[in-house]
CSV table of C-alpha atoms and ligand atoms in Angstrom, one decimal:
chain,number,residue,atom,x,y,z
A,1,MET,CA,0.0,0.0,0.0
A,2,GLY,CA,1.5,3.3,-1.0
A,3,PHE,CA,2.2,6.1,1.4
A,4,THR,CA,3.0,9.5,0.0
A,5,GLU,CA,5.5,12.1,1.1
A,6,LYS,CA,2.5,14.3,1.9
A,7,GLN,CA,1.0,11.8,4.2
A,8,GLU,CA,4.3,11.2,6.0
A,9,ALA,CA,4.7,15.0,6.4
A,10,LEU,CA,1.2,15.3,7.8
A,11,VAL,CA,1.9,12.7,10.4
A,12,LYS,CA,5.3,14.2,11.3
A,13,GLU,CA,4.0,17.8,11.5
A,14,SER,CA,1.1,16.9,13.7
A,15,TRP,CA,3.3,14.8,16.0
A,16,GLU,CA,5.6,17.8,16.4
A,17,VAL,CA,2.6,19.9,17.6
A,18,MET,CA,1.5,17.2,20.0
A,19,LYS,CA,4.9,16.9,21.5
A,20,GLN,CA,4.5,20.3,23.0
A,21,ASN,CA,1.9,19.1,25.4
A,22,ILE,CA,2.7,15.4,26.2
A,23,PRO,CA,1.1,15.4,29.7
A,24,GLU,CA,-2.2,16.6,28.4
A,25,PHE,CA,-2.5,14.5,25.3
A,26,SER,CA,-1.2,11.3,26.9
A,27,LEU,CA,-3.9,11.6,29.6
A,28,ARG,CA,-6.5,12.4,27.0
A,29,PHE,CA,-5.5,9.4,24.9
A,30,PHE,CA,-5.8,7.0,27.8
A,31,THR,CA,-9.1,8.6,29.0
A,32,LEU,CA,-10.6,8.2,25.5
A,33,ILE,CA,-9.7,4.5,25.4
A,34,ILE,CA,-11.5,4.0,28.7
A,35,GLU,CA,-14.5,6.1,27.6
A,36,ILE,CA,-14.9,4.1,24.3
A,37,ALA,CA,-14.4,0.7,26.0
A,38,PRO,CA,-15.0,0.9,29.8
A,39,ALA,CA,-14.2,-2.8,30.1
A,40,ALA,CA,-10.7,-2.3,28.7
A,41,LYS,CA,-10.0,-0.6,32.0
A,42,ASN,CA,-9.2,-3.8,33.8
A,43,LEU,CA,-6.4,-4.6,31.4
A,44,PHE,CA,-4.2,-1.7,32.5
A,45,SER,CA,-2.2,-1.8,35.7
A,46,PHE,CA,-2.4,2.0,36.0
A,47,LEU,CA,-6.0,1.7,37.2
A,48,LYS,CA,-5.6,-1.4,39.4
A,49,ASP,CA,-6.7,0.2,42.7
A,50,SER,CA,-8.7,3.2,41.6
A,51,ASN,CA,-11.7,4.2,39.5
A,52,GLU,CA,-10.1,7.4,38.3
A,53,VAL,CA,-7.5,7.8,35.6
A,54,PRO,CA,-4.3,8.8,37.5
A,55,LYS,CA,-3.4,12.4,36.4
A,56,ASN,CA,0.3,12.0,36.9
A,57,ASN,CA,1.4,8.5,36.3
A,58,PRO,CA,4.9,8.5,34.5
A,59,ARG,CA,4.4,5.0,33.1
A,60,LEU,CA,1.0,5.8,31.6
A,61,LYS,CA,2.6,8.9,30.0
A,62,ALA,CA,5.6,6.9,28.7
A,63,HIS,CA,3.6,4.1,27.2
A,64,ALA,CA,1.1,6.5,25.6
A,65,VAL,CA,4.0,8.5,24.0
A,66,LYS,CA,5.5,5.2,22.7
A,67,VAL,CA,2.2,4.3,20.9
A,68,PHE,CA,2.3,7.7,19.1
A,69,LYS,CA,6.0,7.5,18.4
A,70,MET,CA,5.7,4.0,17.0
A,71,THR,CA,2.8,5.1,14.8
A,72,CYS,CA,4.8,8.1,13.6
A,73,GLU,CA,7.8,5.8,12.8
A,74,SER,CA,5.4,3.6,10.9
A,75,ALA,CA,4.4,6.4,8.7
A,76,ILE,CA,8.0,7.1,7.9
A,77,GLN,CA,8.7,3.5,7.0
A,78,LEU,CA,5.5,3.2,4.9
A,79,ARG,CA,6.8,6.0,2.8
A,80,GLU,CA,10.4,4.8,2.6
A,81,LYS,CA,9.9,1.1,2.2
A,82,GLY,CA,6.2,0.6,1.5
A,83,GLU,CA,5.8,-1.5,4.7
A,84,VAL,CA,6.1,-1.3,8.4
A,85,VAL,CA,9.1,-3.1,9.9
A,86,VAL,CA,9.3,-3.3,13.7
A,87,ALA,CA,12.6,-4.4,15.2
A,88,ASP,CA,12.2,-8.1,15.8
A,89,THR,CA,12.9,-8.0,19.6
A,90,THR,CA,10.5,-5.0,20.0
A,91,LEU,CA,7.8,-6.9,18.2
A,92,LYS,CA,8.3,-10.1,20.1
A,93,TYR,CA,8.2,-8.1,23.4
A,94,LEU,CA,5.1,-6.2,22.5
A,95,GLY,CA,3.4,-9.3,21.2
A,96,SER,CA,3.9,-11.1,24.5
A,97,VAL,CA,3.0,-8.1,26.7
A,98,HIS,CA,-0.3,-7.7,24.9
A,99,VAL,CA,-1.1,-11.4,24.9
A,100,GLN,CA,-0.3,-11.6,28.6
A,101,LYS,CA,-2.5,-8.6,29.4
A,102,GLY,CA,-5.4,-10.2,27.6
A,103,VAL,CA,-5.6,-7.8,24.6
A,104,ILE,CA,-7.8,-9.1,21.7
A,105,ASP,CA,-8.2,-8.0,18.1
A,106,PRO,CA,-11.3,-5.7,18.7
A,107,HIS,CA,-9.3,-3.7,21.2
A,108,PHE,CA,-7.1,-2.4,18.4
A,109,GLU,CA,-10.1,-0.6,16.9
A,110,VAL,CA,-10.8,1.1,20.2
A,111,VAL,CA,-7.2,2.3,20.5
A,112,LYS,CA,-7.3,3.5,16.9
A,113,GLU,CA,-10.4,5.6,17.5
A,114,ALA,CA,-8.9,7.1,20.7
A,115,LEU,CA,-5.7,7.8,18.9
A,116,LEU,CA,-7.4,9.5,16.0
A,117,ARG,CA,-9.6,11.6,18.3
A,118,THR,CA,-6.6,12.6,20.3
A,119,VAL,CA,-4.8,13.9,17.2
A,120,LYS,CA,-7.9,15.8,16.1
A,121,GLU,CA,-8.4,17.5,19.5
A,122,ALA,CA,-4.7,18.3,19.8
A,123,ILE,CA,-4.3,19.8,16.3
A,124,GLY,CA,-7.5,21.9,16.3
A,125,GLU,CA,-7.9,24.1,13.2
A,126,LYS,CA,-5.1,22.6,11.3
A,127,TRP,CA,-6.6,19.1,11.5
A,128,ASN,CA,-8.0,17.7,8.2
A,129,GLU,CA,-9.3,14.4,6.8
A,130,GLU,CA,-6.1,13.6,4.9
A,131,MET,CA,-4.1,13.9,8.2
A,132,ASN,CA,-6.7,11.6,9.8
A,133,GLY,CA,-6.3,9.1,7.0
A,134,ALA,CA,-2.5,9.1,7.2
A,135,TRP,CA,-2.5,8.5,10.9
A,136,GLY,CA,-5.1,5.8,10.5
A,137,GLU,CA,-3.2,3.9,7.8
A,138,ALA,CA,0.1,4.1,9.7
A,139,TYR,CA,-1.7,2.8,12.9
A,140,ASP,CA,-3.4,0.0,10.9
A,141,GLN,CA,-0.2,-1.3,9.5
A,142,LEU,CA,1.6,-1.2,12.9
A,143,ALA,CA,-1.4,-2.9,14.6
A,144,ALA,CA,-1.3,-5.6,11.9
A,145,ALA,CA,2.3,-6.4,12.8
A,146,ILE,CA,1.6,-6.6,16.5
A,147,LYS,CA,-1.6,-8.7,15.9
A,148,ALA,CA,0.4,-11.1,13.7
A,149,GLU,CA,3.0,-11.5,16.4
A,150,MET,CA,0.3,-12.0,19.1
A,151,LYS,CA,-1.0,-14.9,17.0
A,152,GLU,CA,2.5,-16.4,16.9
A,153,GLU,CA,2.5,-16.3,20.7
A,154,LEU,CA,-0.7,-18.4,21.1
B,1,HEM,C1,1.5,-1.9,27.0
B,1,HEM,C2,2.2,-0.2,22.5
B,1,HEM,C3,-2.2,-1.6,21.3
B,1,HEM,C4,-3.2,-2.5,25.9
B,1,HEM,C5,2.1,-1.4,25.9
B,1,HEM,C6,3.4,-0.8,25.8
B,1,HEM,C7,3.6,-0.3,24.6
B,1,HEM,C8,2.4,-0.5,23.8
B,1,HEM,C9,4.9,0.3,24.1
B,1,HEM,C10,4.4,-0.8,27.0
B,1,HEM,C11,5.1,-2.1,27.1
B,1,HEM,C12,6.1,-2.1,28.2
B,1,HEM,O1,7.2,-1.4,28.1
B,1,HEM,O2,5.9,-2.7,29.2
B,1,HEM,C13,1.1,-0.5,21.8
B,1,HEM,C14,1.0,-0.2,20.4
B,1,HEM,C15,-0.3,-0.6,20.0
B,1,HEM,C16,-1.0,-1.1,21.2
B,1,HEM,C17,2.0,0.4,19.5
B,1,HEM,C18,-1.1,-0.6,18.7
B,1,HEM,C19,-0.5,-0.3,17.5
B,1,HEM,C20,-2.9,-2.0,22.4
B,1,HEM,C21,-4.3,-2.3,22.5
B,1,HEM,C22,-4.6,-2.5,23.8
B,1,HEM,C23,-3.3,-2.3,24.6
B,1,HEM,C24,-5.2,-2.5,21.3
B,1,HEM,C25,-5.9,-2.9,24.4
B,1,HEM,C26,-6.7,-2.0,24.8
B,1,HEM,C27,-1.9,-2.5,26.6
B,1,HEM,C28,-1.8,-2.9,28.0
B,1,HEM,C29,-0.5,-2.7,28.3
B,1,HEM,C30,0.2,-2.2,27.1
B,1,HEM,C31,-2.9,-3.4,28.9
B,1,HEM,C32,0.2,-2.9,29.7
B,1,HEM,C33,0.2,-1.6,30.4
B,1,HEM,C34,0.4,-1.8,31.9
B,1,HEM,O3,-0.5,-2.1,32.6
B,1,HEM,O4,1.6,-1.7,32.3
B,1,HEM,N1,1.5,-1.2,24.7
B,1,HEM,N2,-0.1,-1.0,22.3
B,1,HEM,N3,-2.3,-2.0,23.7
B,1,HEM,N4,-0.7,-2.2,26.1
B,1,HEM,FE1,-0.5,-1.5,24.2
B,2,ISQ,C1,-0.6,0.9,25.8
B,2,ISQ,N1,-1.0,0.3,24.7
B,2,ISQ,C2,-1.9,1.0,24.0
B,2,ISQ,C3,-2.4,2.2,24.3
B,2,ISQ,C4,-1.9,2.8,25.5
B,2,ISQ,C5,-2.4,4.1,25.9
B,2,ISQ,C6,-2.0,4.6,27.1
B,2,ISQ,C7,-1.1,4.0,27.9
B,2,ISQ,C8,-0.6,2.7,27.4
B,2,ISQ,C9,-1.0,2.1,26.3
């Protein structure tokens, strides 16, 4: 599947904007996941002993940022190589973490929706459908790689 320079640029530019406010958008991203799929709450250790999303959890923040960075990296690879290649060890690790936590395929749509909505809110007026499509495609390809690795695990 082709990915254009324009699409890559849209993802990179919007990520640069989002980076200015990591505490806010990482919290928003996580909150949206829980809003869209309240049951997914129980998968995450951040919420083990509370009903509220912790406002200042460094691990939550770091993981949320990683999801965005990896999606952004996927956009770059899609344009350069036409496919997403995740380092083998990273992919194996992420595959096993997600299997162990009980993540299943439909959850990936939830995270996608939350990710796209987070981008939209963060970007504001400069947001557009093409940007949305570029993030969506980069995410889908990355998710496909992780899902395939999860199936290997089972
Ligand atoms: C953990 C990335 C999809 C649920 C993680 C970690 C990363 C990550 C980097 C941290 C691993 C570590 O260092 O321990 C991604 C990416 C995804 C994705 C790039 C999609 C492209 C999902 C989905 C779910 C999910 C669909 C289900 C709602 C979790 C959970 C953890 C986790 C429960 C463990 C967090 C904890 O409690 O410590 N993910 N993830 N992830 N992910 Fe994902
Ligand atoms: C881990 N995997 C997917 C999405 C996430 C969002 C916030 C924190 C951690 C995550």
